[in-house]
Tab-separated table of C-alpha atoms and ligand atoms in Angstrom:
chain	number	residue	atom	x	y	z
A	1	UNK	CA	10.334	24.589	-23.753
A	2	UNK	CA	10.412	28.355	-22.954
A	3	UNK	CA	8.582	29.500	-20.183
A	4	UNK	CA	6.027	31.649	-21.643
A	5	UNK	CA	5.077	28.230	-23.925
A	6	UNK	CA	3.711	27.263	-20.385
A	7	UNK	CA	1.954	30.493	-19.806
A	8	UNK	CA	-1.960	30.891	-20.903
A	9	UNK	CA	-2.146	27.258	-20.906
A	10	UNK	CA	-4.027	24.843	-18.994
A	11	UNK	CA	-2.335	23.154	-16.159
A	12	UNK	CA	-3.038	19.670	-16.391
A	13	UNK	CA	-0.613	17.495	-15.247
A	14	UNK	CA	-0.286	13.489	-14.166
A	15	UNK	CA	1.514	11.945	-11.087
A	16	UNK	CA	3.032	8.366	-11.100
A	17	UNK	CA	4.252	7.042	-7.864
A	18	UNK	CA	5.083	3.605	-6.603
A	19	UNK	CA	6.282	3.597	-3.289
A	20	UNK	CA	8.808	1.445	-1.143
A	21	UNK	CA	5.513	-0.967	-0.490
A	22	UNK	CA	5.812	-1.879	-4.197
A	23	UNK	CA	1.898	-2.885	-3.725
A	24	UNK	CA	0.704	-1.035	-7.137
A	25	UNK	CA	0.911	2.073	-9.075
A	26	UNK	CA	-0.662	5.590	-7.949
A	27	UNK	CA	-1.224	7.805	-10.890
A	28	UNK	CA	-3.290	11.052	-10.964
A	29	UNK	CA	-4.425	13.509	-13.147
A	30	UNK	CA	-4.589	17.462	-11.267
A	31	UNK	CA	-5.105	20.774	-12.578
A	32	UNK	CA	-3.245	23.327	-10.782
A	33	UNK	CA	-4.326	26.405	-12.693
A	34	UNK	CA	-6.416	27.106	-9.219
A	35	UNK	CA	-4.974	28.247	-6.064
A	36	UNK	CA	-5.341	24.705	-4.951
A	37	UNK	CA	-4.769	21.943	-6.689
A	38	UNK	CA	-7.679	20.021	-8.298
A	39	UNK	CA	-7.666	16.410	-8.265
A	40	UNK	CA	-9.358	15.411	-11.970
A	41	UNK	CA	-9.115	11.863	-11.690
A	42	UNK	CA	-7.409	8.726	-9.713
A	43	UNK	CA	-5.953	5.111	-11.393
A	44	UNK	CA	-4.831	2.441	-9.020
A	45	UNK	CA	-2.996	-0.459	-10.570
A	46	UNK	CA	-1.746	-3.319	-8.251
A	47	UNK	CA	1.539	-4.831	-9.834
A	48	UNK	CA	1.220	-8.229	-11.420
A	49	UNK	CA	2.950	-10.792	-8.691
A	50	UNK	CA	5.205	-11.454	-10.867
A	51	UNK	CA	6.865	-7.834	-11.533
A	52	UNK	CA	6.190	-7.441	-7.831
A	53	UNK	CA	8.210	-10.725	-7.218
A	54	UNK	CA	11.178	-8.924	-9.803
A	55	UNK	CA	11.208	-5.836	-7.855
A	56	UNK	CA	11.769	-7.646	-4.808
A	57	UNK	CA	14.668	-9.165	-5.758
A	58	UNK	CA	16.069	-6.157	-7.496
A	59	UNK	CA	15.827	-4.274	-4.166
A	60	UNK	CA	18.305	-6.572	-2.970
A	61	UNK	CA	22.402	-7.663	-4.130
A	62	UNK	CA	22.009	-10.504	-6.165
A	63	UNK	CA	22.701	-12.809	-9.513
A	64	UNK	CA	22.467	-10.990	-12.747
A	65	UNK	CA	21.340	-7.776	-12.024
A	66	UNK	CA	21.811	-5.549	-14.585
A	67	UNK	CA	20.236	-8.089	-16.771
A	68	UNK	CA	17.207	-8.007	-14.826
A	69	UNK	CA	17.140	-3.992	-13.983
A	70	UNK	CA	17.090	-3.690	-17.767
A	71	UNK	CA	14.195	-5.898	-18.409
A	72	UNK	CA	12.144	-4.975	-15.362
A	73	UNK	CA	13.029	-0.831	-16.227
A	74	UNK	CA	11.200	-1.627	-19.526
A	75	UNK	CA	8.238	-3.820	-18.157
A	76	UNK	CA	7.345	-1.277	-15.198
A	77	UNK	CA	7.497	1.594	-18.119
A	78	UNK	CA	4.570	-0.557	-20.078
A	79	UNK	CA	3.105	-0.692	-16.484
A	80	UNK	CA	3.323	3.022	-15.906
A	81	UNK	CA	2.193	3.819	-19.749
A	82	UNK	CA	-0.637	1.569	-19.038
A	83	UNK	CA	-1.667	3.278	-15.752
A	84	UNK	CA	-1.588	6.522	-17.659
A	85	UNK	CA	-3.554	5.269	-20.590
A	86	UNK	CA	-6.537	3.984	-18.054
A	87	UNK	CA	-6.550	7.329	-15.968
A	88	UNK	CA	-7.136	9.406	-19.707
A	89	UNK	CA	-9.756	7.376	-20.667
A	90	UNK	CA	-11.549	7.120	-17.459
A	91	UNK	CA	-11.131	10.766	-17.114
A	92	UNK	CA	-12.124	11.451	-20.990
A	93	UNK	CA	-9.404	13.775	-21.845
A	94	UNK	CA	-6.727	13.688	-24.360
A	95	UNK	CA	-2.839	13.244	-24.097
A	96	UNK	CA	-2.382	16.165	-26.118
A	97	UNK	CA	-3.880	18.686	-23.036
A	98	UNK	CA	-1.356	16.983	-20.568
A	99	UNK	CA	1.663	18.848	-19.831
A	100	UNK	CA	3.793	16.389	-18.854
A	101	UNK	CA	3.742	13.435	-16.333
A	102	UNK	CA	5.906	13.288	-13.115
A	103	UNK	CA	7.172	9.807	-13.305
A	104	UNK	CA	8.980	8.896	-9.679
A	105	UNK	CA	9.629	5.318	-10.969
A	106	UNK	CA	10.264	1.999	-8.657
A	107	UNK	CA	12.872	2.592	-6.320
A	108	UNK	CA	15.542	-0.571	-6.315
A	109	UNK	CA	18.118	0.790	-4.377
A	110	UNK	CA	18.765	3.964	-2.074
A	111	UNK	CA	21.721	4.007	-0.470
A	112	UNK	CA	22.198	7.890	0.916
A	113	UNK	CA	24.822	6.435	3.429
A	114	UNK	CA	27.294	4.621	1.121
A	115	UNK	CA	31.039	5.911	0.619
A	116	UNK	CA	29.569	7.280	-2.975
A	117	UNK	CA	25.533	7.752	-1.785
A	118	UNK	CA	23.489	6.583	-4.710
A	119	UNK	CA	19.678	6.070	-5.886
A	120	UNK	CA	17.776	4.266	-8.566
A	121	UNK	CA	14.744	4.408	-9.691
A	122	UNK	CA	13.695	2.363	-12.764
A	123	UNK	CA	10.748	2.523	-15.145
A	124	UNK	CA	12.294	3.984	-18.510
A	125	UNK	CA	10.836	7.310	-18.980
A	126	UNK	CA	11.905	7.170	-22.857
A	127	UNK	CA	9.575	3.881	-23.467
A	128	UNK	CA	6.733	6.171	-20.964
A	129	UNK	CA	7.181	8.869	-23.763
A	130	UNK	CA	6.934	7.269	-26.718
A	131	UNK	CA	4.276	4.733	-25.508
A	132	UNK	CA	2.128	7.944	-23.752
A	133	UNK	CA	2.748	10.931	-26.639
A	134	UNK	CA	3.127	12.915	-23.607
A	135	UNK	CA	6.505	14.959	-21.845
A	136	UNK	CA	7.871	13.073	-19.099
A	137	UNK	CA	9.722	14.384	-16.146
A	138	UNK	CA	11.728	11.866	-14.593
A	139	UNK	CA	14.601	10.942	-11.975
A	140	UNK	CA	14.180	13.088	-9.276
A	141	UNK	CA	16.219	12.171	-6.536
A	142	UNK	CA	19.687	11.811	-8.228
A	143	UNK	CA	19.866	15.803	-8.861
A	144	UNK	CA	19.253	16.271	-5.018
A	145	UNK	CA	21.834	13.650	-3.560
A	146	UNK	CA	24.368	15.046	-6.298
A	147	UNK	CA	23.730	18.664	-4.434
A	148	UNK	CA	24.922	16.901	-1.586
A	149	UNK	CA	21.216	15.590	-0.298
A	150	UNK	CA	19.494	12.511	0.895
A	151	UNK	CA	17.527	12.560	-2.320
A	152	UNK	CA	14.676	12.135	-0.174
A	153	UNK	CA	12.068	12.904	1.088
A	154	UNK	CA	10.768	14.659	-1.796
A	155	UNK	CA	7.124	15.293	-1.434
A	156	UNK	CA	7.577	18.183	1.139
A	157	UNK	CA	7.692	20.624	-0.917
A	158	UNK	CA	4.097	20.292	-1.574
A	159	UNK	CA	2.935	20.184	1.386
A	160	UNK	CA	4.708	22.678	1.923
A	161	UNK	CA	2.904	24.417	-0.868
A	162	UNK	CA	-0.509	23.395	-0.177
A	163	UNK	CA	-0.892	22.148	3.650
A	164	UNK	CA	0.652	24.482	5.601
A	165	UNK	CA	-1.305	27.434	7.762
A	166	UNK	CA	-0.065	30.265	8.995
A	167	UNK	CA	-2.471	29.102	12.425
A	168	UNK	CA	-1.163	25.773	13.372
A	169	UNK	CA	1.697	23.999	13.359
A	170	UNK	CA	1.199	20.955	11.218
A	171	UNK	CA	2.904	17.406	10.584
A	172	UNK	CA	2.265	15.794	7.499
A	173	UNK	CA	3.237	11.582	8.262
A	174	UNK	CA	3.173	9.613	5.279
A	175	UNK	CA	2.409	6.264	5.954
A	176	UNK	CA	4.136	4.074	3.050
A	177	UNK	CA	6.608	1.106	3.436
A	178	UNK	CA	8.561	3.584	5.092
A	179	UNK	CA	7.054	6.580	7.624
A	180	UNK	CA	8.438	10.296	6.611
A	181	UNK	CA	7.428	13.227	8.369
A	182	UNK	CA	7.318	16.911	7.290
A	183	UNK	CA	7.291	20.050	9.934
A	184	UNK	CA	4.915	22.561	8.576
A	185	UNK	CA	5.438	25.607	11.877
A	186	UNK	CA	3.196	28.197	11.339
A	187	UNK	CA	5.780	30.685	10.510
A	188	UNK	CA	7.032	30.962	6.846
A	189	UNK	CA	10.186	31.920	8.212
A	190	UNK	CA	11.361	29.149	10.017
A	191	UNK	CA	12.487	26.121	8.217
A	192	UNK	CA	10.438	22.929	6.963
A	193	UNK	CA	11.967	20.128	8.415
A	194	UNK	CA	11.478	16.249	7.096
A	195	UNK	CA	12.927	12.822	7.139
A	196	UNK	CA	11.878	8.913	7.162
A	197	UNK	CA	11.150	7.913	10.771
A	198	UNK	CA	11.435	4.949	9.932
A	199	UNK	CA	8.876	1.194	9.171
A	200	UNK	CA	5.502	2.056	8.323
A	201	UNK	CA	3.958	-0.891	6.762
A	202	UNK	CA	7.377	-2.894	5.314
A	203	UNK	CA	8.329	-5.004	8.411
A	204	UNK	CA	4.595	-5.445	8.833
A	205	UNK	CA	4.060	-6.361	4.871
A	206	UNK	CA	7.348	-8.670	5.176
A	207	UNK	CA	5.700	-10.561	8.045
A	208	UNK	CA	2.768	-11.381	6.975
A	209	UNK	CA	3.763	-12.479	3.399
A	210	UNK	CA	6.105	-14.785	5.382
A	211	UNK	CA	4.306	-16.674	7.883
A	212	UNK	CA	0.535	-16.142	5.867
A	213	UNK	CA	1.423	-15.145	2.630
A	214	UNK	CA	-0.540	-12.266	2.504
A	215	UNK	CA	0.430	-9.155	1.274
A	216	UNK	CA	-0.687	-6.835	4.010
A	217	UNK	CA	-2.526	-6.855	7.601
A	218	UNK	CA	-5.979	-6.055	6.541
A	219	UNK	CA	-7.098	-3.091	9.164
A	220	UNK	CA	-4.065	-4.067	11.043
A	221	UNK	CA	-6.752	-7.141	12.703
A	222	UNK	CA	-3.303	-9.455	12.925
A	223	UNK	CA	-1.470	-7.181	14.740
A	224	UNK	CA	-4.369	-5.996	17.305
A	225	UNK	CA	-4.596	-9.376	17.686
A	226	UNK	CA	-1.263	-9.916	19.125
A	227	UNK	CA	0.550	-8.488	22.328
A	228	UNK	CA	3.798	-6.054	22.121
A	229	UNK	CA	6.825	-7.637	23.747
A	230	UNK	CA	8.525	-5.184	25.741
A	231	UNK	CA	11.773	-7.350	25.098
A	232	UNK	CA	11.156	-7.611	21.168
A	233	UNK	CA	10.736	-4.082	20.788
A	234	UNK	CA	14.045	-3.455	23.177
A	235	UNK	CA	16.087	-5.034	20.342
A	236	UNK	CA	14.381	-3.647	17.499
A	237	UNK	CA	14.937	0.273	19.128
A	238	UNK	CA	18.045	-0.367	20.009
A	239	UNK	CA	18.792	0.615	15.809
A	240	UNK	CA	21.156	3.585	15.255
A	241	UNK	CA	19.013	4.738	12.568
A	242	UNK	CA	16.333	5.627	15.078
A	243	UNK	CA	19.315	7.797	17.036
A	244	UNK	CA	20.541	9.896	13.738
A	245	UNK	CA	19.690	13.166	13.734
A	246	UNK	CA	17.814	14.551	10.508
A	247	UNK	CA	18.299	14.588	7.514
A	248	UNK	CA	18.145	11.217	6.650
A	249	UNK	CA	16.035	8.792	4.792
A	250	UNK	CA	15.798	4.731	4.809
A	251	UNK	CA	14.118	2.026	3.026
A	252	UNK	CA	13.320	-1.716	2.702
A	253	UNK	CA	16.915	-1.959	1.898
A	254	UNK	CA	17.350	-1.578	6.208
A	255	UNK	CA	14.093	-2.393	7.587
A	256	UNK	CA	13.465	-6.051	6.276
A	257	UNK	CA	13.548	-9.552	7.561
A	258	UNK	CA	17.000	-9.857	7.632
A	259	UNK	CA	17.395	-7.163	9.764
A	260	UNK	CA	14.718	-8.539	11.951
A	261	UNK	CA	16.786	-11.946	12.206
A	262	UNK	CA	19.615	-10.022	13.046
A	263	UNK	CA	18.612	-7.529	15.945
A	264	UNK	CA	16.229	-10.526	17.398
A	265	UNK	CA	17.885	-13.969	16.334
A	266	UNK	CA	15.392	-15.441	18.578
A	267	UNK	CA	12.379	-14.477	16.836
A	268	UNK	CA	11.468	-17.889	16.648
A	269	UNK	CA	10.157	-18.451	20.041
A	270	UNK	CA	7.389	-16.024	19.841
A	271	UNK	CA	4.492	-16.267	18.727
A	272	UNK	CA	4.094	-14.882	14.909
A	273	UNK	CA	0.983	-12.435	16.029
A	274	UNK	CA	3.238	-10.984	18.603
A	275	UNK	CA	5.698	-10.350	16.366
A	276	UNK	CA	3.098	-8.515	14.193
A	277	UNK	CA	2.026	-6.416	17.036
A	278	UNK	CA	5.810	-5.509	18.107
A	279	UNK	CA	6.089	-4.546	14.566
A	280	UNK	CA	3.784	-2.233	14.742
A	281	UNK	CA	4.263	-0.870	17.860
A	282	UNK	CA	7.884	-0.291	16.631
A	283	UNK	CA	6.480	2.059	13.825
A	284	UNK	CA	4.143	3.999	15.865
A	285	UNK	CA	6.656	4.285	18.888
A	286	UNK	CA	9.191	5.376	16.123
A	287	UNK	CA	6.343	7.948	14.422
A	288	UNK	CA	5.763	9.640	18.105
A	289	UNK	CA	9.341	10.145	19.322
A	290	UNK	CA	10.311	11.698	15.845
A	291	UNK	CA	6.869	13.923	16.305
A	292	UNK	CA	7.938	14.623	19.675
A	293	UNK	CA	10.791	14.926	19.719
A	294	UNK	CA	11.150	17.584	16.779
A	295	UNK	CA	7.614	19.130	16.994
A	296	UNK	CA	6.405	18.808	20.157
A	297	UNK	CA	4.525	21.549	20.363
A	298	UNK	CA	2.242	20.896	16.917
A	299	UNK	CA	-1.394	21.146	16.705
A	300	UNK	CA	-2.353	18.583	14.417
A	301	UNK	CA	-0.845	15.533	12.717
A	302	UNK	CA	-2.600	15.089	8.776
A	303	UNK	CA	-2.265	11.327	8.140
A	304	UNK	CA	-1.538	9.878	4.678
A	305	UNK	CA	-0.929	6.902	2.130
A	306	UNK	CA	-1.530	3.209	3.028
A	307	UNK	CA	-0.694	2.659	6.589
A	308	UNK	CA	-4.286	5.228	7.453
A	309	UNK	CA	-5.912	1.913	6.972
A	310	UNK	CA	-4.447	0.374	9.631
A	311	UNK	CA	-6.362	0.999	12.029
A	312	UNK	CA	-4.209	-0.627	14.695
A	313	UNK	CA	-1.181	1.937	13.748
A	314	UNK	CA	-3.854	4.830	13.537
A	315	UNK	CA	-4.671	3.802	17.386
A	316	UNK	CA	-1.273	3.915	18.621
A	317	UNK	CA	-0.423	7.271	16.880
A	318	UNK	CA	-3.777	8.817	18.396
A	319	UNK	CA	-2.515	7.687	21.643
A	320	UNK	CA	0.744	8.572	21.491
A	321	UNK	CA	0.746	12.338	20.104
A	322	UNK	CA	-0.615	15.050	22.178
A	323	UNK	CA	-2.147	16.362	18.577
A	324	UNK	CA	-5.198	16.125	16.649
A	325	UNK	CA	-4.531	13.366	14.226
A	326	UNK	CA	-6.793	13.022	11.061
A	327	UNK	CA	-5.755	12.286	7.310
A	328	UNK	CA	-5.585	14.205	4.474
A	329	UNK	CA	-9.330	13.212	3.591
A	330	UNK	CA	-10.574	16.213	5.403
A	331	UNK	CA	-8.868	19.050	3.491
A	332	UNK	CA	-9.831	16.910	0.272
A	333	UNK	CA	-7.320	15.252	-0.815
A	334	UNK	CA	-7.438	11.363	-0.530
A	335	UNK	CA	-4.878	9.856	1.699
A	336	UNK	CA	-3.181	7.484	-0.887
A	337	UNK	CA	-3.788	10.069	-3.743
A	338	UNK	CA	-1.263	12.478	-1.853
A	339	UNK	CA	2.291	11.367	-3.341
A	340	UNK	CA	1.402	10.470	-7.135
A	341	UNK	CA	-0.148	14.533	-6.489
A	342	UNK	CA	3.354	15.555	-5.026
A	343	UNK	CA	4.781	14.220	-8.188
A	344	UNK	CA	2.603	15.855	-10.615
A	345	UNK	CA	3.413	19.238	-8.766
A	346	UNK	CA	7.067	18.625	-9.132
A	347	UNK	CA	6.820	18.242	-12.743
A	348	UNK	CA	5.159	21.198	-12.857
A	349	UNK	CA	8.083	23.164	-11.172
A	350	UNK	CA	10.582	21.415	-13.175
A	351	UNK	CA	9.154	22.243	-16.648
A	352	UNK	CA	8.952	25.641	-15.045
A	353	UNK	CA	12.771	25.677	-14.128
A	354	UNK	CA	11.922	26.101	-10.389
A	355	UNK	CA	13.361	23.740	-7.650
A	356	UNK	CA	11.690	20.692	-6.047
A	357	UNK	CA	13.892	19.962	-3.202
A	358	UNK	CA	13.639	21.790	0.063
A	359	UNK	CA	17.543	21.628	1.143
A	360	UNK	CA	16.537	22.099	5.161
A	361	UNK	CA	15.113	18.663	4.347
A	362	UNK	CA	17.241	17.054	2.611
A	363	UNK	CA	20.354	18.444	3.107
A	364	UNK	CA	21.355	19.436	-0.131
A	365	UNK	CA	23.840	22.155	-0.647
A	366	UNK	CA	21.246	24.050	-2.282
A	367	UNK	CA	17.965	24.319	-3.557
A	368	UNK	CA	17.688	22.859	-7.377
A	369	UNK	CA	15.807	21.909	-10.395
A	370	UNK	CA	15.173	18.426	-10.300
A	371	UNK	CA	14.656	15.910	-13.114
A	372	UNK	CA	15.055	15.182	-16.379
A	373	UNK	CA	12.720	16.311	-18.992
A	374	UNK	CA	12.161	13.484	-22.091
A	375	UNK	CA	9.893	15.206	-24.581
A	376	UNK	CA	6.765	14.242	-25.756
B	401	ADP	N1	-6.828	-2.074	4.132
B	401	ADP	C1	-5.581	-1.937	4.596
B	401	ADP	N2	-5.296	-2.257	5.880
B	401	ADP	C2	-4.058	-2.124	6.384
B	401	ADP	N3	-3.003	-1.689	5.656
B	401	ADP	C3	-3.222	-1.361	4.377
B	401	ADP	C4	-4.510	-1.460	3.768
B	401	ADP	N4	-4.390	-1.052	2.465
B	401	ADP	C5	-3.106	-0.722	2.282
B	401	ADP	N5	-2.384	-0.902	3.416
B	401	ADP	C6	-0.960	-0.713	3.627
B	401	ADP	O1	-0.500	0.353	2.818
B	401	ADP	C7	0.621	-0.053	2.049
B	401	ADP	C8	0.683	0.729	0.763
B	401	ADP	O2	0.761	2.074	1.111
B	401	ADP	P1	1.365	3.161	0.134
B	401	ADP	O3	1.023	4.481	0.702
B	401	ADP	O4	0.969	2.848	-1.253
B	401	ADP	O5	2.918	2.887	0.331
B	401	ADP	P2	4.096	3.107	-0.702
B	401	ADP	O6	4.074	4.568	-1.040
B	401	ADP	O7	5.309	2.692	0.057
B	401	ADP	O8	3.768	2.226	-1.860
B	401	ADP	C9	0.425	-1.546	1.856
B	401	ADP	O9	1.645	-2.187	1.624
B	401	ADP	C10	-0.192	-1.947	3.192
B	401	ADP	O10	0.796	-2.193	4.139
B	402	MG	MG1	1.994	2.313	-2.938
């Protein structure tokens, strides 16, 4: 589509994202004809155990893969399609008026360190585009690891874009399976910084599910009610990824319950609540020495996705940074709304031919286009 196609138009665009938590799909609908970005409307759909059990296993080597990547690439595009379907009606207005959709898809795999670094998303964006009547922008992260880049994280451009101030220095920590951080100094001129710190909620989600089979720690109540051990979190900090310098970027892929088994095989002899509590101290201890350790001297730390409702996590971070800490909710945006609106915005800049990744983040060569257009 040529440029000036895009011009005098409205600029209504959707966000999908499902993060490394694989809890449920994010999709929102924002105008960004204004200044700021307007947030029209907001669909949350948990996955179906079942597909959540499939993506599970797919985030892992095992039997038959490609067999079941192909099917479960198809069922979360009817997912997605569905998502999108419930967030136009609920928000009364017509495919036709949507520019496109930034699809992120499910991320299986991400593997920035391997001898040929690779990432995969699934969640067909052909079947989204036929099924939706509406342009699709998809695959995002392989253009930026092929420039040379972690692929991730991606969302920093908008903040960039929309949450930085030219009067504080600001961190932006989403808290999803995984914790990234972006650097927002106050002058333009100096570079963004961002990278995965590390756990958010995953090790905390993987515990749970295993000893109570529930999905998450409700307020973080199982954790607060457990005590840190000093020599639990020893092992679990002892990690090189916690050592590498940015960029760099992680996933369930590391921080599961293997990994746990492996850096404590004695996990056995504590008590399961104390293990929830080390977990989480392990993500907020990880969260502060990043923040600290790369911008000490920031003002304020802007909270969002998930992990701001654990309020156990939000504790530790409060008393750990020397900064304000708040979430996004105060400069309007809703904390779990934040990445499906990052997604939108880089759909935006892709059907406008203008870059997504910010290469001081993730390393890339260069700055680039990112995506793949399917039309509508
Ligand atoms: N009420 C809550 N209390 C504590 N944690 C919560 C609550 N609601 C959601 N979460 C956490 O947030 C996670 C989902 O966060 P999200 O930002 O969607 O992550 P991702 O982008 O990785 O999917 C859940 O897996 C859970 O750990
Ligand atoms: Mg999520």
């Amino acid at each position: 589509m040529p440029d000036s196609d895009l011009e005098d138009t409205e600029a209504l665009y959707i966000g999908l994202m499902s993060g490394t938590s694989m809890d449920g799909i994010d999709a929102v609908l924002v105008d960004f004809a204004q200044p700021s970005p307007k947030l029209l409307g907001h669909h949350y759909r948990p996955w179906p155990e079942s597909v959540q059990h499939t993506l599970r296993q797919l985030s892992l080597p095992g039997d038959n893969e490609i067999e079941q990547m192909g099917l479960a690439d198809i069922a979360v595009a009817n997912h997605f399609a569905e998502s999108v379907d419930q967030l136009l009606r609920q928000t009364g207005i017509p495919a036709h008026r949507i520019q496109a959709i930034g699809s992120h898809g499910q991320t299986i795999r991400h593997r920035p360190q391997a001898t040929s670094p690779f990432t995969l998303q699934i969640g067909d964006p052909n079947s989204l585009a036929e099924k939706t009547g509406i342009t699709v922008v998809g695959d995002f992260r392989r253009r930026d690891m092929a420039a040379g880049g972690e692929g991730a994280p991606l969302a920093t451009g908008f903040h960039a874009a929309y949450l930085a101030s030219d009067s504080e220095f600001r961190v932006i920590l989403n808290l999803g399976g995984i914790a990234n951080i972006t650097l927002l100094p106050t002058d333009a001129t100096s570079k963004v910084i961002g990278f995965d710190t590390g756990p958010a909620n995953t090790l905390m989600d993987s515990w749970i599910n295993h000893s109570q089979q529930r999905s998450f720690d409700a307020q973080g109540d199982w954790a607060a009610s457990g005590e840190e051990q000093e020599e639990i979190l020893r092992c679990l900090l002892a990690e090189d990824y916690f050592k590498r310098p940015p960029p760099k970027s992680t996933g369930p892929e590391l921080f599961n319950l293997d990994w746990l088994a492996q850096r404590l095989p004695t996990y056995d002899s504590y008590r399961p609540e104390d293990i929830q509590a080390s977990l989480c101290a392990l993500s907020s201890r990880t969260i502060v020495q990043a923040i600290n350790r790369y911008a000490p001297d920031c003002d304020r730390v802007i909270c969002c996705g998930g992990g701001t409702m654990n309020l156990t996590l939000m504790d530790q971070l409060q008393q750990g940074l020397n900064a304000t800490v708040e979430t996004t909710a105060r400069y309007g945006i809703a904390p779990d709304q934040i990445e499906a609106m990052a997604f939108a915005w880089l759909a935006k800049q892709t059907l406008h031919k203008q870059p997504g990744n910010l290469p001081s983040v993730t390393g890339a060569r260069h700055a680039v286009i990112l995506g793949a257009i399917y039309q509508a």
